[in-house]
XYZ file of C-alpha atoms in Angstrom:
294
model
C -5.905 0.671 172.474
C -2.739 2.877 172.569
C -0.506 3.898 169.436
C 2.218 1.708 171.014
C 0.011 -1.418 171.062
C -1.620 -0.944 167.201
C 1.721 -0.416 166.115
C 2.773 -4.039 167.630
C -0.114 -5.376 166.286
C 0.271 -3.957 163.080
C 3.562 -5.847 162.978
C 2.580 -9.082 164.110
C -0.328 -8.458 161.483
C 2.183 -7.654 158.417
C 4.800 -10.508 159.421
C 2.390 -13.665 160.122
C 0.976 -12.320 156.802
C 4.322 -12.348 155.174
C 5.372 -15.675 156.579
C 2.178 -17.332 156.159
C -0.070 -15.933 153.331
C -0.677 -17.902 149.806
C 2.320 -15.919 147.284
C 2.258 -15.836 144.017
C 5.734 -17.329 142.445
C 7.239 -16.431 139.354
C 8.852 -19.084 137.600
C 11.972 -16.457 136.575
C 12.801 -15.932 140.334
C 11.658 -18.220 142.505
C 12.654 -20.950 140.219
C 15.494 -22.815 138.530
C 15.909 -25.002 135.618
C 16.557 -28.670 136.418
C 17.070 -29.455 132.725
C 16.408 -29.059 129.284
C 17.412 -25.508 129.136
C 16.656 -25.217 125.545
C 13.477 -26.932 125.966
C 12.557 -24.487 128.678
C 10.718 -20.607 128.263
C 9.674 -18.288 130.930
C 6.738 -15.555 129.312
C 4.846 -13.240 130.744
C 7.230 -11.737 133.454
C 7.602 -14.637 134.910
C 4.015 -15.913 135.371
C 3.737 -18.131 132.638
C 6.065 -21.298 131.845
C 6.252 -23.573 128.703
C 8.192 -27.074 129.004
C 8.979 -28.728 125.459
C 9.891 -32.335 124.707
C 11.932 -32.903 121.562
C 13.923 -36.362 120.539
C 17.140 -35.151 121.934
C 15.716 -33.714 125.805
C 12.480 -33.105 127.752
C 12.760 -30.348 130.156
C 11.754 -29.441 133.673
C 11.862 -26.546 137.113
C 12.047 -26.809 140.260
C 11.601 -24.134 143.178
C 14.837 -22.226 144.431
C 13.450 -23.577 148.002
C 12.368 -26.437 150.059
C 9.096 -26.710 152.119
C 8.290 -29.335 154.735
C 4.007 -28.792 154.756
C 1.928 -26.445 152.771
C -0.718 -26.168 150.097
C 0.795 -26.055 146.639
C -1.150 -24.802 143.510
C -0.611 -24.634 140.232
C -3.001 -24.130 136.836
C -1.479 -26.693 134.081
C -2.395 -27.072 130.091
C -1.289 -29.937 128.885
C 0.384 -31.331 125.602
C -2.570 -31.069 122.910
C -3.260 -33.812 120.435
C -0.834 -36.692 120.145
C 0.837 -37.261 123.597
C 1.113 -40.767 123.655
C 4.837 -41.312 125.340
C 4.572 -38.125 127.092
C 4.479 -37.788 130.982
C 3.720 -34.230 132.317
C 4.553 -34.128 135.772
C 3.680 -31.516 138.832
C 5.204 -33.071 141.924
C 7.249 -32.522 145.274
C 9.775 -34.585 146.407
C 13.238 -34.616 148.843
C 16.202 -36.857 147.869
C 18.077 -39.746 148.708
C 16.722 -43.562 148.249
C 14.899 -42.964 151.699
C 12.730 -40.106 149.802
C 9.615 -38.838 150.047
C 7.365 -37.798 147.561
C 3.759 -36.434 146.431
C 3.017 -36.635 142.835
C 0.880 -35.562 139.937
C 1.817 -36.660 136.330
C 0.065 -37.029 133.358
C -0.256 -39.642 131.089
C -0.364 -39.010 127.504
C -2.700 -40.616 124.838
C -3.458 -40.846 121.166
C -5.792 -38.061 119.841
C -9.402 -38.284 120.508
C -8.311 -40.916 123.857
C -8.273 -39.500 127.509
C -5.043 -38.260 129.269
C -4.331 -40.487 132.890
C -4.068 -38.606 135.836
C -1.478 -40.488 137.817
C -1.042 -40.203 141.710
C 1.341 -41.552 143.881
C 3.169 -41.007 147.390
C 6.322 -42.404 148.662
C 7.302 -41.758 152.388
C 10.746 -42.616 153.094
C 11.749 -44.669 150.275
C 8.774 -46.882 150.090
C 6.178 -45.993 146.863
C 3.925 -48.035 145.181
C 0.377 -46.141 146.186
C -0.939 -45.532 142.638
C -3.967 -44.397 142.150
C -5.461 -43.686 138.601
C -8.087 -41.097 137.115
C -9.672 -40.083 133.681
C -9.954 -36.178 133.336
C -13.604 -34.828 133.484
C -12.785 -32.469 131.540
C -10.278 -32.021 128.600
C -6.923 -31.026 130.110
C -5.402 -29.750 126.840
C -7.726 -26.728 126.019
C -7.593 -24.601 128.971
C -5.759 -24.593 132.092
C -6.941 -26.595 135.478
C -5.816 -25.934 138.919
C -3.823 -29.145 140.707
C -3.220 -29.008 144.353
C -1.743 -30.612 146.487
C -2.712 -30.509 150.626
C 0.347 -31.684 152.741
C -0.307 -31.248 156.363
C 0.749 -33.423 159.409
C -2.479 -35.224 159.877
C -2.529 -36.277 156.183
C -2.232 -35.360 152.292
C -5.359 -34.258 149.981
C -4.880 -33.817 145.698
C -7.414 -31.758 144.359
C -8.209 -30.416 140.739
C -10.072 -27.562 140.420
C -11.053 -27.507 144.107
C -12.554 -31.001 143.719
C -10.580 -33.728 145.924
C -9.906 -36.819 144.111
C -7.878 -38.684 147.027
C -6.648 -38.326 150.606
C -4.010 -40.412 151.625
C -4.132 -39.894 155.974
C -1.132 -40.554 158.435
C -2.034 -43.344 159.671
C 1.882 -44.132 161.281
C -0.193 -45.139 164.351
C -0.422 -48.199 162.798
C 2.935 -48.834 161.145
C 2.037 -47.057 157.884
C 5.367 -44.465 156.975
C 3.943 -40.422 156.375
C 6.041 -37.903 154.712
C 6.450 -35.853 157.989
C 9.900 -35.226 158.404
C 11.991 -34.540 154.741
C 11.381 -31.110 153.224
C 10.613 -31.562 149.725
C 11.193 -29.211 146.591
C 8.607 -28.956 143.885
C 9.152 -30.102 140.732
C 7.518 -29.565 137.065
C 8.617 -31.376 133.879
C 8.071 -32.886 130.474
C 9.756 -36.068 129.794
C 9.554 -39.448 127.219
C 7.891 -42.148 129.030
C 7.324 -44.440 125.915
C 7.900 -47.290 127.591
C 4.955 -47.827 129.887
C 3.277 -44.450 129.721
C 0.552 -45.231 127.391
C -1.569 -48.458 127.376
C 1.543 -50.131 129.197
C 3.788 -48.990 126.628
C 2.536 -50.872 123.647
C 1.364 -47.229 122.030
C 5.079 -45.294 121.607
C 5.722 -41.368 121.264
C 5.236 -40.277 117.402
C 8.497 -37.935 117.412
C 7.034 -36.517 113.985
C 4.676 -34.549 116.636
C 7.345 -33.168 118.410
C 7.990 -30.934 119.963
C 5.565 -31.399 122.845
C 4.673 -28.648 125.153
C 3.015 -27.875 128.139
C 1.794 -25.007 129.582
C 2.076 -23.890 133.448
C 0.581 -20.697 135.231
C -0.387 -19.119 138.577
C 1.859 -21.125 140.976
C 1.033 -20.199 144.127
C 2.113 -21.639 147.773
C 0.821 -21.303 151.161
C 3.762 -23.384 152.804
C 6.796 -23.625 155.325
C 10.167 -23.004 153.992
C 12.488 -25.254 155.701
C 16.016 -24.508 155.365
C 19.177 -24.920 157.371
C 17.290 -27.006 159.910
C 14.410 -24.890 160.384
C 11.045 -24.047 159.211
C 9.608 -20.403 158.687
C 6.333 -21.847 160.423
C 8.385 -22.413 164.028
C 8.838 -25.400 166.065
C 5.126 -26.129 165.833
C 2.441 -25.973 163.173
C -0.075 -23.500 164.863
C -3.447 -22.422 163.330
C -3.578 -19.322 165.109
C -0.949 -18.343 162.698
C -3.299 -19.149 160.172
C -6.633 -16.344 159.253
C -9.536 -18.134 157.379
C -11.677 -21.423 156.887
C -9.697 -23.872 154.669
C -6.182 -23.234 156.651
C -4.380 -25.748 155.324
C -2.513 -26.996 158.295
C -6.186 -28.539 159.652
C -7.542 -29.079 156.351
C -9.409 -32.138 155.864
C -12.305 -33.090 154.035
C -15.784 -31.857 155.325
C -19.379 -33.880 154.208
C -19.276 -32.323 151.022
C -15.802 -32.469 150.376
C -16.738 -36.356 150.909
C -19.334 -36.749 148.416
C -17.388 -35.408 145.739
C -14.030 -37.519 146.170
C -16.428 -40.802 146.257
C -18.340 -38.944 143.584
C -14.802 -38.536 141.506
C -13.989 -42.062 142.310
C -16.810 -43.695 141.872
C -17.044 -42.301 138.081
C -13.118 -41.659 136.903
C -11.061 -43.532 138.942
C -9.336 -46.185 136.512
C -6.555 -48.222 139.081
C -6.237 -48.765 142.986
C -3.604 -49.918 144.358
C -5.784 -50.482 147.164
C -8.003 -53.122 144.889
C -5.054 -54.727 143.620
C -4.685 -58.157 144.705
C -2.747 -59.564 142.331
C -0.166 -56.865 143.081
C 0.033 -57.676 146.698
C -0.868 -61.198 146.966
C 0.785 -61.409 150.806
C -2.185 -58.755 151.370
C -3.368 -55.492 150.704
C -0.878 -52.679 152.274
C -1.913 -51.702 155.916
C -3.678 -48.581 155.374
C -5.926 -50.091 152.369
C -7.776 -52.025 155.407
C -9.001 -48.968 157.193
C -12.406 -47.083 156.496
C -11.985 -45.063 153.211
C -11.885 -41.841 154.761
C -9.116 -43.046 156.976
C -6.921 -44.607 154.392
């Protein structure tokens, strides 16, 4: 191979790795504060962020960009002890009352009870896909990675590498995808008292306060959309993509399988998909297809 044609290569190399490749954010410049200023501290040069709730303000981030597809990480500890009232939240989402929206929060308990991991999608305007887990683990003493998957072909959460739900486009059959809105992410702390814990009948003990959680190592491997256009191009390629778990294929392999049933099967604590007396016209459209193709 000639000089001329490494060198090209070389390029291409360095800018689908530039464009493409997981980054490392820091919360000091590739964030902004939504709220809460006073409630909100940035340690560590940047790699390590600490949201507070007090009685007067909870507090929250959100990335200086948008992204329309991507894997999103980020390693979360959350509010120790006393958290009843409390939602921690690690979510993207675009605007407008025709939003979309991919969430993780966190329901707070009473010491010695289990947090909630709360899941939920809307796609354009339309929510009300809940799904519910216990943590395996205790979420308060060390930090856990949360990820979310968001790809054209469907959306995977994870924790720690483990999926605990896929939610699949399944617009084929009239069921709305978040495919089209370019979403920011979002972090925050905020009161929930009202129907956070056990419905709302346990309420936040503001002699505990101030609560604070913990977030670290926020990294994406995503498409910045802005001014009409994404950095991936006009189509999502994998032979921009090195490596097995691209995330613009990703889905979940036989193993990947057993351990979301296994996570379900043991942890899972509401489906909106088993909820008849929610939707007594009938179960929403996708809730009738195989579970791997919900």
């Amino acid at each position: 191979m000639s000089s001329l044609s490494s060198s090209v290569m070389l390029l291409v190399l360095m800018f689908t790795t530039n464009l493409m490749a997981a980054s490392a954010e820091h919360f000091n410049r590739d964030c902004q504060v939504s709220y809460g200023n006073e409630n909100v501290a940035i340690l560590d040069g940047g790699k390590l962020l600490t949201l507070s709730l007090d009685n007067t303000t909870g507090s929250g981030v959100q990335s200086n960009n948008n992204y329309l597809f991507g894997r999103f990480d980020m390693n979360i500890k959350l509010v120790p002890g006393n958290s009843a009232g409390t939602v921690t939240t690690y979510y993207l989402s675009s605007q407008g009352p025709t939003h979309d929206e991919i969430d993780f929060e966190f329901l707070g308990n009473v010491s010695g009870q289990p947090y909630i991991i709360h899941t939920n999608l809307y796609s354009q305007g339309q929510g009300n896909r809940e799904q519910q887990f216990y943590p395996w683990f205790d979420p308060t003493t060390s930090f856990h990675k949360y990820t979310v998957v968001w790809n054209p072909q469907r959306i995977i959460w994870m924790v720690d590498e483990t999926p605990i739900r896929v939610f699949n486009n399944n617009e084929a059959i009239g069921v709305p995808f978040p495919n089209s809105q370019a979403m920011t992410v979002y972090t925050s702390i905020w009161d929930a008292e009202d129907w956070a814990t056990e419905g709302g009948r346990v309420k936040t003990n503001w002699m505990e306060a101030p609560f604070s959680a913990s977030y670290t190592d926020f990294e994406l491997n995503a498409c910045v959309y802005s001014s009409g256009s994404s950095s991936c191009g006009s189509s999502t390629s994998t032979n921009s993509i090195t490596g097995t778990e691209a995330w613009e294929t990703q889905a979940l392999d036989s193993e990947d399988e057993e351990k979301l049933l296994s996570v379900q099967e043991k942890y899972m604590v509401y489906n909106y998909c088993t909820d008849y007396e929610r939707f007594p016209q009938g179960l929403p459209t996708e809730c009738k297809q195989p579970r791997f193709l919900q």
